[in-house]
Amino acid sequence: MSHTLNPSRRRTSPTSSHHARRCDHQEHPCASRHLPLLPRFCHPKRALPRRNRDDNEKKVYIVFTARQPASDDGATIESYHHNLLSDALDGTSSSSAQERVVYHYTRSLHGFAARLTEEEKNRLAGNGGVLSIHERVVYRPQTTRSWNFLGLPLQEEQKSLQQLGHDVIIGFMDTGIFMESQSFSDDGLTAPPAKWKGRCSETVKCNNKIIGAWAYSGGRPDGQVSPVDREGHGTHTASTAAGRVVMNASLYGVANGTARGAVPGARLAIYKVCWDDVCASEDILAAIDDAIADGVDVISASVSGMFLREYHEDALAIGAFHAIRRGVVTSVAAGNCGPTLGTVTNLAPWMISTAATNTDRKIVSKVVLGNGKHFQGNAINTFPDIVKRALIVDPGNWQKLDGVRYKGAILLCPSTNDLDEHMVVRTGAAGVIFPIDTDDGSIAYSVPAAAVSLIHFREILKYYNSTRHPVVSIWNSETLFDVEAPLVAGFSSRGPNLLSPGVLKPDISAPGVEILAAWSTYNVVSPGQDDDRRVPYNIVSGTSVATPHVTGAAAYVKSVHPDWSPAAIMSSLVTTATPIRSSIPEAEFAYGAGQVNPTSAVDPGLVYDAAEPDYINFLCAQGYNATQIAAVTGTNVTCWSPASSGAELNYPSIAIPILNYGVDFSETISRTVTNVGPVGSVYHAKIISPPGDITVSVEPEELAFSAANKKLRFTVTVSGTLSPGVGGRLAASASVVWSDGTRRVRSPIYIFPQQLSSYTSTESCRCKAYCGSSD
């Protein structure tokens, strides 16, 4: 395909504009403990190896180069990299080019990672064989009931092995794997598929379930680093997507049931790229480069950056682009910076970004006062009931508890700052009650605890002040039925897409609150330093655990349709998603198309397909220049396209940014659908229009497919005036639904003012960098 580039346009970096979003934390490193942001990494188990003084004066840079002829062992390409690097070092360094290289990217990607000074990096950038250079970026990691809630019924294990997933390979970019978990048993599984070309570390024993495992940490060799999961996060996500069926799984009896993934027969390939809450871009790219060549079908990365980065500067987006070129789906987390607008950072349209919702199972711990009144507390208490203990109010903050003794009592702490469990333990208190201003589910603490609403906290305080000898009880956790589910979690990152406003992000939602899944016994239940509980299954929350639900659903679709493209699989998930009935102002900016529906996704009827040339045209239309596009694609591309918001990409959802409230607008968007259902199907369009002065129309209103895989084009015209606050929302929600009488192919339409981008604020961002600074 021939393209011509407009050389006068250059996509500028967002780092100097309102696009730059940093979630700076100015408090305790375990900030916002009552927010379910998977703060497991606040309890570090392993320090990163120290490097020598010479290396500490350098930074890791990722260098993308022109494509070189491949050799069987990659030696020719590596020599090319060494020669490039030697020229840049120019004899001024005591270390050789070979010593500086961290990774060679020689399989799907083309380039290398090396430790360089600023001066050396600048010299290297002047070499004609270098396409682009990027400083390392740090990404951060962000069930018994959830699959039933999504409508994917438990099937007989043998049937799952035979039909659903035994040839599908999922590659996990995470904290590793705990091989000993029952969720990764290979009983009844045959040998790995012939397409598998990966490897297994000598530090673990792979089987027919975990067919590969490798660790990536600054290029250090196998044996010095191990893919064993000492955090629990990677084990939890892998088992959520594709864990075997395990009966009677629970956390000390809480959330008891059958633990399983969407495709229990799917094979897992583990790529450990996260270490103590740091997932470095050079490690991620090395893992993706290997995963593509190894033969994985789906890549799952439950990570998100702390900064918004342009596509050509985003290692995850670059790696995912190379994945789609080889037919590999990439599933990522939307992020845990909600409810602030514009906080989704995984924005590339060739990745599926997932928001987090709750399920109809809610875990609570009841608080009972001496007068009989009781309140619902948010906490996962696996401790015995604490009955009728003295209630004591401490007026100070957590730091002032040092040296105070409250042996056997339950503390009522008015501070809404972060719960310091260690300080509570040091007082000798039996438990603690404290207020929260959001209800984003329960998490586990290292002490008996209950987080109550501000209203209930004031009632408890009123009881304390009016009673001579106040007492209180905190009960062990129980599960309740939540009739309002699914609702999007407050912590889940929101749109709009600040890079491409015409591409709706997040794409879709999935359960990410109070999810039970396998855990590593190398780590404890909660981040508290006094916790010594080690369990095979744990309950955690976050978009990290929502992501593997979509990963599993994608693998489920892939198992039925192995020849479908990543875009077709994304489309099948988005257009069959269950609409979320919620009154939150952010609407589709919070939950995308709705909640994933795996059983409907395998028979969507129509799909919105796209391939590499479509994404290249998209980048051109976004104003990226040849160098920037080459950094993403690894190839020299020229193109000519008028600048646009990105809405013309053949995407399964439609986002329409307009000038502002009260301003007349009219936009016409074209889409092409491919028939993947029966030959002779006829689809009719139904429009769900938003309230107010907005009109939506479709042309034509009927699509007749005379052949399999036939493509037909239609246009959607949206016009009118957007009024603020219609229906209590920031923008207007509509949809176009194509139906053949059996299947419903729904594309959400979201109309919003561009000024929403300016509403984002780093001051209100709740995304915290646990146990270390952000990148």
Tab-separated table of N, CA, C and O in Angstrom, residues 191-292:
chain	number	residue	atom	x	y	z
A	191	ALA	N	-0.039	-32.819	25.315
A	191	ALA	CA	1.171	-32.029	25.097
A	191	ALA	C	0.812	-30.672	24.513
A	191	ALA	O	-0.246	-30.502	23.894
A	192	PRO	N	1.667	-29.664	24.692
A	192	PRO	CA	1.398	-28.326	24.152
A	192	PRO	C	1.198	-28.359	22.643
A	192	PRO	O	1.704	-29.249	21.950
A	193	PRO	N	0.466	-27.398	22.111
A	193	PRO	CA	0.256	-27.339	20.657
A	193	PRO	C	1.590	-27.259	19.910
A	193	PRO	O	2.561	-26.707	20.418
A	194	ALA	N	1.602	-27.786	18.696
A	194	ALA	CA	2.838	-27.813	17.909
A	194	ALA	C	3.347	-26.414	17.595
A	194	ALA	O	4.550	-26.224	17.366
A	195	LYS	N	2.454	-25.404	17.607
A	195	LYS	CA	2.876	-24.035	17.292
A	195	LYS	C	3.727	-23.405	18.393
A	195	LYS	O	4.365	-22.371	18.173
A	196	TRP	N	3.746	-24.011	19.572
A	196	TRP	CA	4.489	-23.429	20.696
A	196	TRP	C	5.992	-23.552	20.469
A	196	TRP	O	6.516	-24.634	20.268
A	197	LYS	N	6.697	-22.422	20.538
A	197	LYS	CA	8.142	-22.382	20.323
A	197	LYS	C	8.886	-21.769	21.505
A	197	LYS	O	10.058	-21.396	21.375
A	198	GLY	N	8.211	-21.659	22.637
A	198	GLY	CA	8.800	-20.958	23.770
A	198	GLY	C	9.705	-21.820	24.616
A	198	GLY	O	10.057	-22.944	24.278
A	199	ARG	N	10.080	-21.297	25.772
A	199	ARG	CA	11.051	-21.946	26.649
A	199	ARG	C	10.578	-21.887	28.098
A	199	ARG	O	9.699	-21.108	28.457
A	200	CYS	N	11.219	-22.709	28.912
A	200	CYS	CA	10.895	-22.757	30.341
A	200	CYS	C	12.177	-22.572	31.137
A	200	CYS	O	13.196	-23.212	30.856
A	201	SER	N	12.138	-21.710	32.123
A	201	SER	CA	13.298	-21.443	32.962
A	201	SER	C	13.708	-22.694	33.726
A	201	SER	O	12.869	-23.522	34.118
A	202	GLU	N	14.991	-22.800	33.961
A	202	GLU	CA	15.506	-23.935	34.734
A	202	GLU	C	15.115	-23.827	36.206
A	202	GLU	O	15.254	-24.787	36.958
A	203	THR	N	14.590	-22.665	36.612
A	203	THR	CA	14.229	-22.476	38.026
A	203	THR	C	12.815	-22.940	38.346
A	203	THR	O	12.410	-22.917	39.506
A	204	VAL	N	12.032	-23.321	37.325
A	204	VAL	CA	10.680	-23.833	37.558
A	204	VAL	C	10.486	-25.091	36.726
A	204	VAL	O	11.262	-25.384	35.817
A	205	LYS	N	9.433	-25.829	37.047
A	205	LYS	CA	9.117	-27.039	36.310
A	205	LYS	C	7.795	-26.833	35.582
A	205	LYS	O	6.723	-26.908	36.168
A	206	CYS	N	7.889	-26.559	34.282
A	206	CYS	CA	6.676	-26.347	33.490
A	206	CYS	C	5.924	-27.667	33.299
A	206	CYS	O	6.474	-28.755	33.514
A	207	ASN	N	4.666	-27.568	32.908
A	207	ASN	CA	3.856	-28.756	32.651
A	207	ASN	C	2.992	-28.500	31.417
A	207	ASN	O	3.260	-27.566	30.659
A	208	ASN	N	1.985	-29.281	31.205
A	208	ASN	CA	1.145	-29.112	30.023
A	208	ASN	C	0.105	-28.000	30.179
A	208	ASN	O	-0.662	-27.728	29.258
A	209	LYS	N	0.073	-27.361	31.351
A	209	LYS	CA	-0.756	-26.174	31.567
A	209	LYS	C	0.108	-24.925	31.462
A	209	LYS	O	-0.150	-24.048	30.639
A	210	ILE	N	1.114	-24.832	32.316
A	210	ILE	CA	2.099	-23.751	32.222
A	210	ILE	C	3.195	-24.253	31.289
A	210	ILE	O	4.129	-24.935	31.696
A	211	ILE	N	3.075	-23.914	30.014
A	211	ILE	CA	3.977	-24.525	29.030
A	211	ILE	C	5.253	-23.720	28.825
A	211	ILE	O	6.180	-24.194	28.151
A	212	GLY	N	5.312	-22.527	29.403
A	212	GLY	CA	6.521	-21.723	29.294
A	212	GLY	C	6.577	-20.713	30.410
A	212	GLY	O	5.536	-20.239	30.898
A	213	ALA	N	7.788	-20.373	30.852
A	213	ALA	CA	7.957	-19.374	31.903
A	213	ALA	C	9.360	-18.793	31.805
A	213	ALA	O	10.346	-19.541	31.774
A	214	TRP	N	9.439	-17.476	31.769
A	214	TRP	CA	10.730	-16.813	31.640
A	214	TRP	C	10.687	-15.483	32.378
A	214	TRP	O	9.631	-14.868	32.490
A	215	ALA	N	11.820	-15.062	32.901
A	215	ALA	CA	11.906	-13.812	33.651
A	215	ALA	C	12.756	-12.792	32.903
A	215	ALA	O	13.764	-13.142	32.284
A	216	TYR	N	12.329	-11.532	32.973
A	216	TYR	CA	13.014	-10.434	32.296
A	216	TYR	C	13.316	-9.347	33.324
A	216	TYR	O	12.398	-8.753	33.892
A	217	SER	N	14.574	-9.103	33.542
A	217	SER	CA	14.968	-8.077	34.504
A	217	SER	C	16.314	-7.504	34.087
A	217	SER	O	17.368	-8.000	34.479
A	218	GLY	N	16.268	-6.508	33.258
A	218	GLY	CA	17.491	-5.830	32.851
A	218	GLY	C	18.454	-6.694	32.079
A	218	GLY	O	19.661	-6.454	32.098
A	219	GLY	N	17.954	-7.726	31.402
A	219	GLY	CA	18.815	-8.570	30.592
A	219	GLY	C	19.589	-9.615	31.346
A	219	GLY	O	20.434	-10.312	30.769
A	220	ARG	N	19.330	-9.773	32.637
A	220	ARG	CA	20.077	-10.767	33.411
A	220	ARG	C	19.667	-12.173	32.996
A	220	ARG	O	18.506	-12.432	32.689
A	221	PRO	N	20.610	-13.103	33.002
A	221	PRO	CA	20.344	-14.444	32.458
A	221	PRO	C	19.485	-15.302	33.373
A	221	PRO	O	19.317	-15.011	34.564
A	222	ASP	N	18.948	-16.367	32.785
A	222	ASP	CA	18.155	-17.331	33.550
A	222	ASP	C	19.004	-17.910	34.666
A	222	ASP	O	20.185	-18.226	34.492
A	223	GLY	N	18.410	-18.074	35.824
A	223	GLY	CA	19.126	-18.547	36.993
A	223	GLY	C	19.389	-17.415	37.966
A	223	GLY	O	19.232	-17.574	39.173
A	224	GLN	N	19.770	-16.247	37.440
A	224	GLN	CA	19.927	-15.085	38.308
A	224	GLN	C	18.570	-14.498	38.662
A	224	GLN	O	18.390	-13.896	39.719
A	225	VAL	N	17.621	-14.621	37.745
A	225	VAL	CA	16.247	-14.194	38.002
A	225	VAL	C	15.326	-15.361	37.673
A	225	VAL	O	15.644	-16.198	36.835
A	226	SER	N	14.179	-15.397	38.342
A	226	SER	CA	13.276	-16.538	38.201
A	226	SER	C	11.857	-16.055	37.941
A	226	SER	O	11.436	-15.015	38.467
A	227	PRO	N	11.075	-16.785	37.154
A	227	PRO	CA	9.671	-16.428	36.931
A	227	PRO	C	8.737	-16.806	38.074
A	227	PRO	O	7.512	-16.647	37.955
A	228	VAL	N	9.263	-17.307	39.171
A	228	VAL	CA	8.426	-17.633	40.328
A	228	VAL	C	7.773	-16.349	40.854
A	228	VAL	O	8.426	-15.316	41.002
A	229	ASP	N	6.503	-16.412	41.119
A	229	ASP	CA	5.731	-15.266	41.598
A	229	ASP	C	5.841	-15.158	43.111
A	229	ASP	O	5.329	-16.004	43.841
A	230	ARG	N	6.486	-14.105	43.580
A	230	ARG	CA	6.597	-13.858	45.019
A	230	ARG	C	5.673	-12.742	45.487
A	230	ARG	O	5.746	-12.314	46.623
A	231	GLU	N	4.827	-12.263	44.583
A	231	GLU	CA	3.892	-11.190	44.921
A	231	GLU	C	2.445	-11.685	44.959
A	231	GLU	O	1.674	-11.266	45.803
A	232	GLY	N	2.070	-12.545	44.017
A	232	GLY	CA	0.704	-13.066	43.951
A	232	GLY	C	-0.101	-12.494	42.797
A	232	GLY	O	-1.054	-13.126	42.321
A	233	HIS	N	0.273	-11.321	42.340
A	233	HIS	CA	-0.491	-10.631	41.303
A	233	HIS	C	-0.561	-11.435	40.010
A	233	HIS	O	-1.638	-11.626	39.420
A	234	GLY	N	0.581	-11.919	39.524
A	234	GLY	CA	0.607	-12.682	38.278
A	234	GLY	C	-0.157	-13.991	38.374
A	234	GLY	O	-0.826	-14.414	37.419
A	235	THR	N	-0.049	-14.649	39.516
A	235	THR	CA	-0.783	-15.893	39.744
A	235	THR	C	-2.289	-15.636	39.731
A	235	THR	O	-3.069	-16.402	39.152
A	236	HIS	N	-2.699	-14.538	40.365
A	236	HIS	CA	-4.116	-14.180	40.443
A	236	HIS	C	-4.682	-13.910	39.046
A	236	HIS	O	-5.750	-14.434	38.691
A	237	THR	N	-3.980	-13.118	38.236
A	237	THR	CA	-4.499	-12.775	36.914
A	237	THR	C	-4.531	-13.984	35.989
A	237	THR	O	-5.503	-14.175	35.242
A	238	ALA	N	-3.490	-14.815	36.031
A	238	ALA	CA	-3.441	-15.985	35.147
A	238	ALA	C	-4.567	-16.966	35.461
A	238	ALA	O	-5.213	-17.509	34.550
A	239	SER	N	-4.825	-17.201	36.749
A	239	SER	CA	-5.875	-18.156	37.109
A	239	SER	C	-7.264	-17.583	36.834
A	239	SER	O	-8.201	-18.327	36.543
A	240	THR	N	-7.412	-16.261	36.901
A	240	THR	CA	-8.696	-15.640	36.582
A	240	THR	C	-9.068	-15.881	35.127
A	240	THR	O	-10.221	-16.167	34.797
A	241	ALA	N	-8.095	-15.788	34.248
A	241	ALA	CA	-8.372	-15.967	32.822
A	241	ALA	C	-8.526	-17.421	32.439
A	241	ALA	O	-9.433	-17.769	31.674
A	242	ALA	N	-7.638	-18.285	32.939
A	242	ALA	CA	-7.594	-19.652	32.407
A	242	ALA	C	-7.256	-20.697	33.455
A	242	ALA	O	-6.709	-21.754	33.127
A	243	GLY	N	-7.583	-20.448	34.712
A	243	GLY	CA	-7.316	-21.430	35.753
A	243	GLY	C	-8.182	-22.670	35.605
A	243	GLY	O	-9.302	-22.605	35.086
A	244	ARG	N	-7.667	-23.804	36.061
A	244	ARG	CA	-8.451	-25.041	36.055
A	244	ARG	C	-9.576	-24.950	37.074
A	244	ARG	O	-9.590	-24.082	37.946
A	245	VAL	N	-10.514	-25.881	36.965
A	245	VAL	CA	-11.654	-25.907	37.881
A	245	VAL	C	-11.206	-26.446	39.235
A	245	VAL	O	-10.698	-27.556	39.338
A	246	VAL	N	-11.372	-25.634	40.292
A	246	VAL	CA	-10.999	-26.018	41.656
A	246	VAL	C	-12.211	-25.821	42.552
A	246	VAL	O	-12.690	-24.690	42.733
A	247	MET	N	-12.695	-26.902	43.126
A	247	MET	CA	-13.874	-26.836	43.983
A	247	MET	C	-13.506	-26.318	45.372
A	247	MET	O	-12.386	-26.487	45.846
A	248	ASN	N	-14.492	-25.691	46.021
A	248	ASN	CA	-14.372	-25.244	47.414
A	248	ASN	C	-13.184	-24.324	47.640
A	248	ASN	O	-12.475	-24.427	48.640
A	249	ALA	N	-12.942	-23.420	46.720
A	249	ALA	CA	-11.905	-22.415	46.906
A	249	ALA	C	-12.487	-21.243	47.687
A	249	ALA	O	-13.642	-20.863	47.500
A	250	SER	N	-11.683	-20.662	48.575
A	250	SER	CA	-12.151	-19.523	49.362
A	250	SER	C	-10.959	-18.877	50.055
A	250	SER	O	-9.843	-19.407	50.030
A	251	LEU	N	-11.219	-17.754	50.697
A	251	LEU	CA	-10.245	-17.125	51.579
A	251	LEU	C	-10.743	-17.329	53.002
A	251	LEU	O	-11.598	-16.594	53.479
A	252	TYR	N	-10.267	-18.370	53.637
A	252	TYR	CA	-10.704	-18.724	54.987
A	252	TYR	C	-12.232	-18.813	55.076
A	252	TYR	O	-12.853	-18.351	56.034
A	253	GLY	N	-12.852	-19.386	54.044
A	253	GLY	CA	-14.300	-19.567	54.043
A	253	GLY	C	-15.070	-18.430	53.415
A	253	GLY	O	-16.268	-18.592	53.111
A	254	VAL	N	-14.444	-17.281	53.207
A	254	VAL	CA	-15.110	-16.142	52.578
A	254	VAL	C	-15.117	-16.341	51.066
A	254	VAL	O	-14.104	-16.703	50.474
A	255	ALA	N	-16.258	-16.089	50.423
A	255	ALA	CA	-16.425	-16.225	48.977
A	255	ALA	C	-16.206	-17.657	48.512
A	255	ALA	O	-15.638	-17.902	47.446
A	256	ASN	N	-16.666	-18.610	49.294
A	256	ASN	CA	-16.464	-20.018	48.956
A	256	ASN	C	-17.213	-20.386	47.679
A	256	ASN	O	-18.339	-19.972	47.436
A	257	GLY	N	-16.552	-21.181	46.837
A	257	GLY	CA	-17.174	-21.622	45.599
A	257	GLY	C	-16.183	-22.349	44.720
A	257	GLY	O	-15.153	-22.847	45.194
A	258	THR	N	-16.465	-22.399	43.436
A	258	THR	CA	-15.607	-23.074	42.466
A	258	THR	C	-14.786	-22.041	41.721
A	258	THR	O	-15.330	-21.187	41.011
A	259	ALA	N	-13.485	-22.089	41.875
A	259	ALA	CA	-12.579	-21.174	41.172
A	259	ALA	C	-12.270	-21.740	39.798
A	259	ALA	O	-12.006	-22.933	39.649
A	260	ARG	N	-12.307	-20.899	38.783
A	260	ARG	CA	-12.019	-21.343	37.422
A	260	ARG	C	-11.794	-20.140	36.533
A	260	ARG	O	-12.159	-19.007	36.868
A	261	GLY	N	-11.217	-20.384	35.370
A	261	GLY	CA	-11.083	-19.363	34.359
A	261	GLY	C	-12.117	-19.546	33.270
A	261	GLY	O	-12.935	-20.472	33.311
A	262	ALA	N	-12.071	-18.672	32.266
A	262	ALA	CA	-13.011	-18.788	31.148
A	262	ALA	C	-12.706	-20.007	30.304
A	262	ALA	O	-13.611	-20.674	29.801
A	263	VAL	N	-11.428	-20.290	30.129
A	263	VAL	CA	-10.998	-21.413	29.286
A	263	VAL	C	-10.019	-22.271	30.104
A	263	VAL	O	-8.800	-22.116	29.992
A	264	PRO	N	-10.527	-23.164	30.939
A	264	PRO	CA	-9.643	-23.974	31.796
A	264	PRO	C	-8.641	-24.811	31.014
A	264	PRO	O	-7.603	-25.196	31.557
A	265	GLY	N	-8.925	-25.096	29.753
A	265	GLY	CA	-8.006	-25.907	28.963
A	265	GLY	C	-6.931	-25.116	28.253
A	265	GLY	O	-6.022	-25.697	27.654
A	266	ALA	N	-7.009	-23.780	28.286
A	266	ALA	CA	-6.017	-22.961	27.591
A	266	ALA	C	-4.641	-23.129	28.229
A	266	ALA	O	-4.513	-23.379	29.433
A	267	ARG	N	-3.609	-22.973	27.419
A	267	ARG	CA	-2.225	-23.067	27.916
A	267	ARG	C	-1.749	-21.670	28.310
A	267	ARG	O	-2.152	-20.662	27.720
A	268	LEU	N	-0.860	-21.641	29.283
A	268	LEU	CA	-0.344	-20.374	29.792
A	268	LEU	C	1.159	-20.279	29.563
A	268	LEU	O	1.904	-21.221	29.847
A	269	ALA	N	1.582	-19.145	29.045
A	269	ALA	CA	2.995	-18.822	28.900
A	269	ALA	C	3.266	-17.601	29.768
A	269	ALA	O	2.599	-16.576	29.630
A	270	ILE	N	4.221	-17.717	30.665
A	270	ILE	CA	4.455	-16.694	31.680
A	270	ILE	C	5.697	-15.887	31.327
A	270	ILE	O	6.777	-16.445	31.114
A	271	TYR	N	5.531	-14.570	31.313
A	271	TYR	CA	6.638	-13.652	31.045
A	271	TYR	C	6.715	-12.682	32.223
A	271	TYR	O	5.933	-11.739	32.316
A	272	LYS	N	7.636	-12.959	33.136
A	272	LYS	CA	7.729	-12.127	34.335
A	272	LYS	C	8.484	-10.843	34.012
A	272	LYS	O	9.689	-10.864	33.762
A	273	VAL	N	7.753	-9.732	34.020
A	273	VAL	CA	8.350	-8.435	33.701
A	273	VAL	C	8.200	-7.436	34.844
A	273	VAL	O	8.735	-6.330	34.762
A	274	CYS	N	7.475	-7.796	35.899
A	274	CYS	CA	7.203	-6.877	37.007
A	274	CYS	C	7.941	-7.341	38.257
A	274	CYS	O	7.841	-8.506	38.653
A	275	TRP	N	8.634	-6.414	38.880
A	275	TRP	CA	9.448	-6.687	40.062
A	275	TRP	C	9.193	-5.577	41.072
A	275	TRP	O	9.524	-4.426	40.827
A	276	ASP	N	8.613	-5.935	42.206
A	276	ASP	CA	8.362	-4.949	43.253
A	276	ASP	C	7.682	-3.698	42.703
A	276	ASP	O	8.131	-2.579	42.911
A	277	ASP	N	6.606	-3.902	41.966
A	277	ASP	CA	5.784	-2.820	41.449
A	277	ASP	C	6.445	-2.037	40.316
A	277	ASP	O	5.996	-0.958	39.969
A	278	VAL	N	7.511	-2.543	39.760
A	278	VAL	CA	8.162	-1.889	38.625
A	278	VAL	C	8.146	-2.845	37.444
A	278	VAL	O	8.678	-3.955	37.518
A	279	CYS	N	7.535	-2.404	36.352
A	279	CYS	CA	7.497	-3.172	35.112
A	279	CYS	C	8.157	-2.298	34.053
A	279	CYS	O	7.537	-1.368	33.532
A	280	ALA	N	9.420	-2.551	33.764
A	280	ALA	CA	10.218	-1.666	32.929
A	280	ALA	C	9.928	-1.896	31.452
A	280	ALA	O	9.729	-3.030	31.003
A	281	SER	N	9.933	-0.811	30.689
A	281	SER	CA	9.564	-0.884	29.276
A	281	SER	C	10.497	-1.781	28.479
A	281	SER	O	10.049	-2.493	27.576
A	282	GLU	N	11.797	-1.787	28.811
A	282	GLU	CA	12.713	-2.635	28.046
A	282	GLU	C	12.439	-4.115	28.291
A	282	GLU	O	12.574	-4.945	27.383
A	283	ASP	N	11.991	-4.447	29.513
A	283	ASP	CA	11.632	-5.836	29.813
A	283	ASP	C	10.331	-6.226	29.118
A	283	ASP	O	10.194	-7.330	28.589
A	284	ILE	N	9.358	-5.306	29.122
A	284	ILE	CA	8.076	-5.575	28.474
A	284	ILE	C	8.265	-5.822	26.988
A	284	ILE	O	7.708	-6.767	26.411
A	285	LEU	N	9.076	-4.991	26.346
A	285	LEU	CA	9.297	-5.167	24.905
A	285	LEU	C	10.009	-6.481	24.608
A	285	LEU	O	9.681	-7.165	23.632
A	286	ALA	N	10.974	-6.853	25.442
A	286	ALA	CA	11.668	-8.128	25.239
A	286	ALA	C	10.695	-9.291	25.382
A	286	ALA	O	10.742	-10.263	24.614
A	287	ALA	N	9.800	-9.186	26.364
A	287	ALA	CA	8.822	-10.258	26.577
A	287	ALA	C	7.828	-10.344	25.427
A	287	ALA	O	7.487	-11.440	24.959
A	288	ILE	N	7.340	-9.201	24.951
A	288	ILE	CA	6.402	-9.217	23.830
A	288	ILE	C	7.084	-9.748	22.572
A	288	ILE	O	6.496	-10.537	21.812
A	289	ASP	N	8.326	-9.341	22.347
A	289	ASP	CA	9.083	-9.831	21.193
A	289	ASP	C	9.168	-11.356	21.221
A	289	ASP	O	8.975	-12.031	20.205
A	290	ASP	N	9.431	-11.912	22.409
A	290	ASP	CA	9.495	-13.367	22.550
A	290	ASP	C	8.111	-14.005	22.410
A	290	ASP	O	7.953	-15.028	21.743
A	291	ALA	N	7.104	-13.398	23.061
A	291	ALA	CA	5.764	-13.997	23.077
A	291	ALA	C	5.207	-14.159	21.672
A	291	ALA	O	4.611	-15.192	21.337
A	292	ILE	N	5.412	-13.157	20.835
A	292	ILE	CA	4.909	-13.233	19.463
A	292	ILE	C	5.569	-14.388	18.724
A	292	ILE	O	4.908	-15.184	18.056
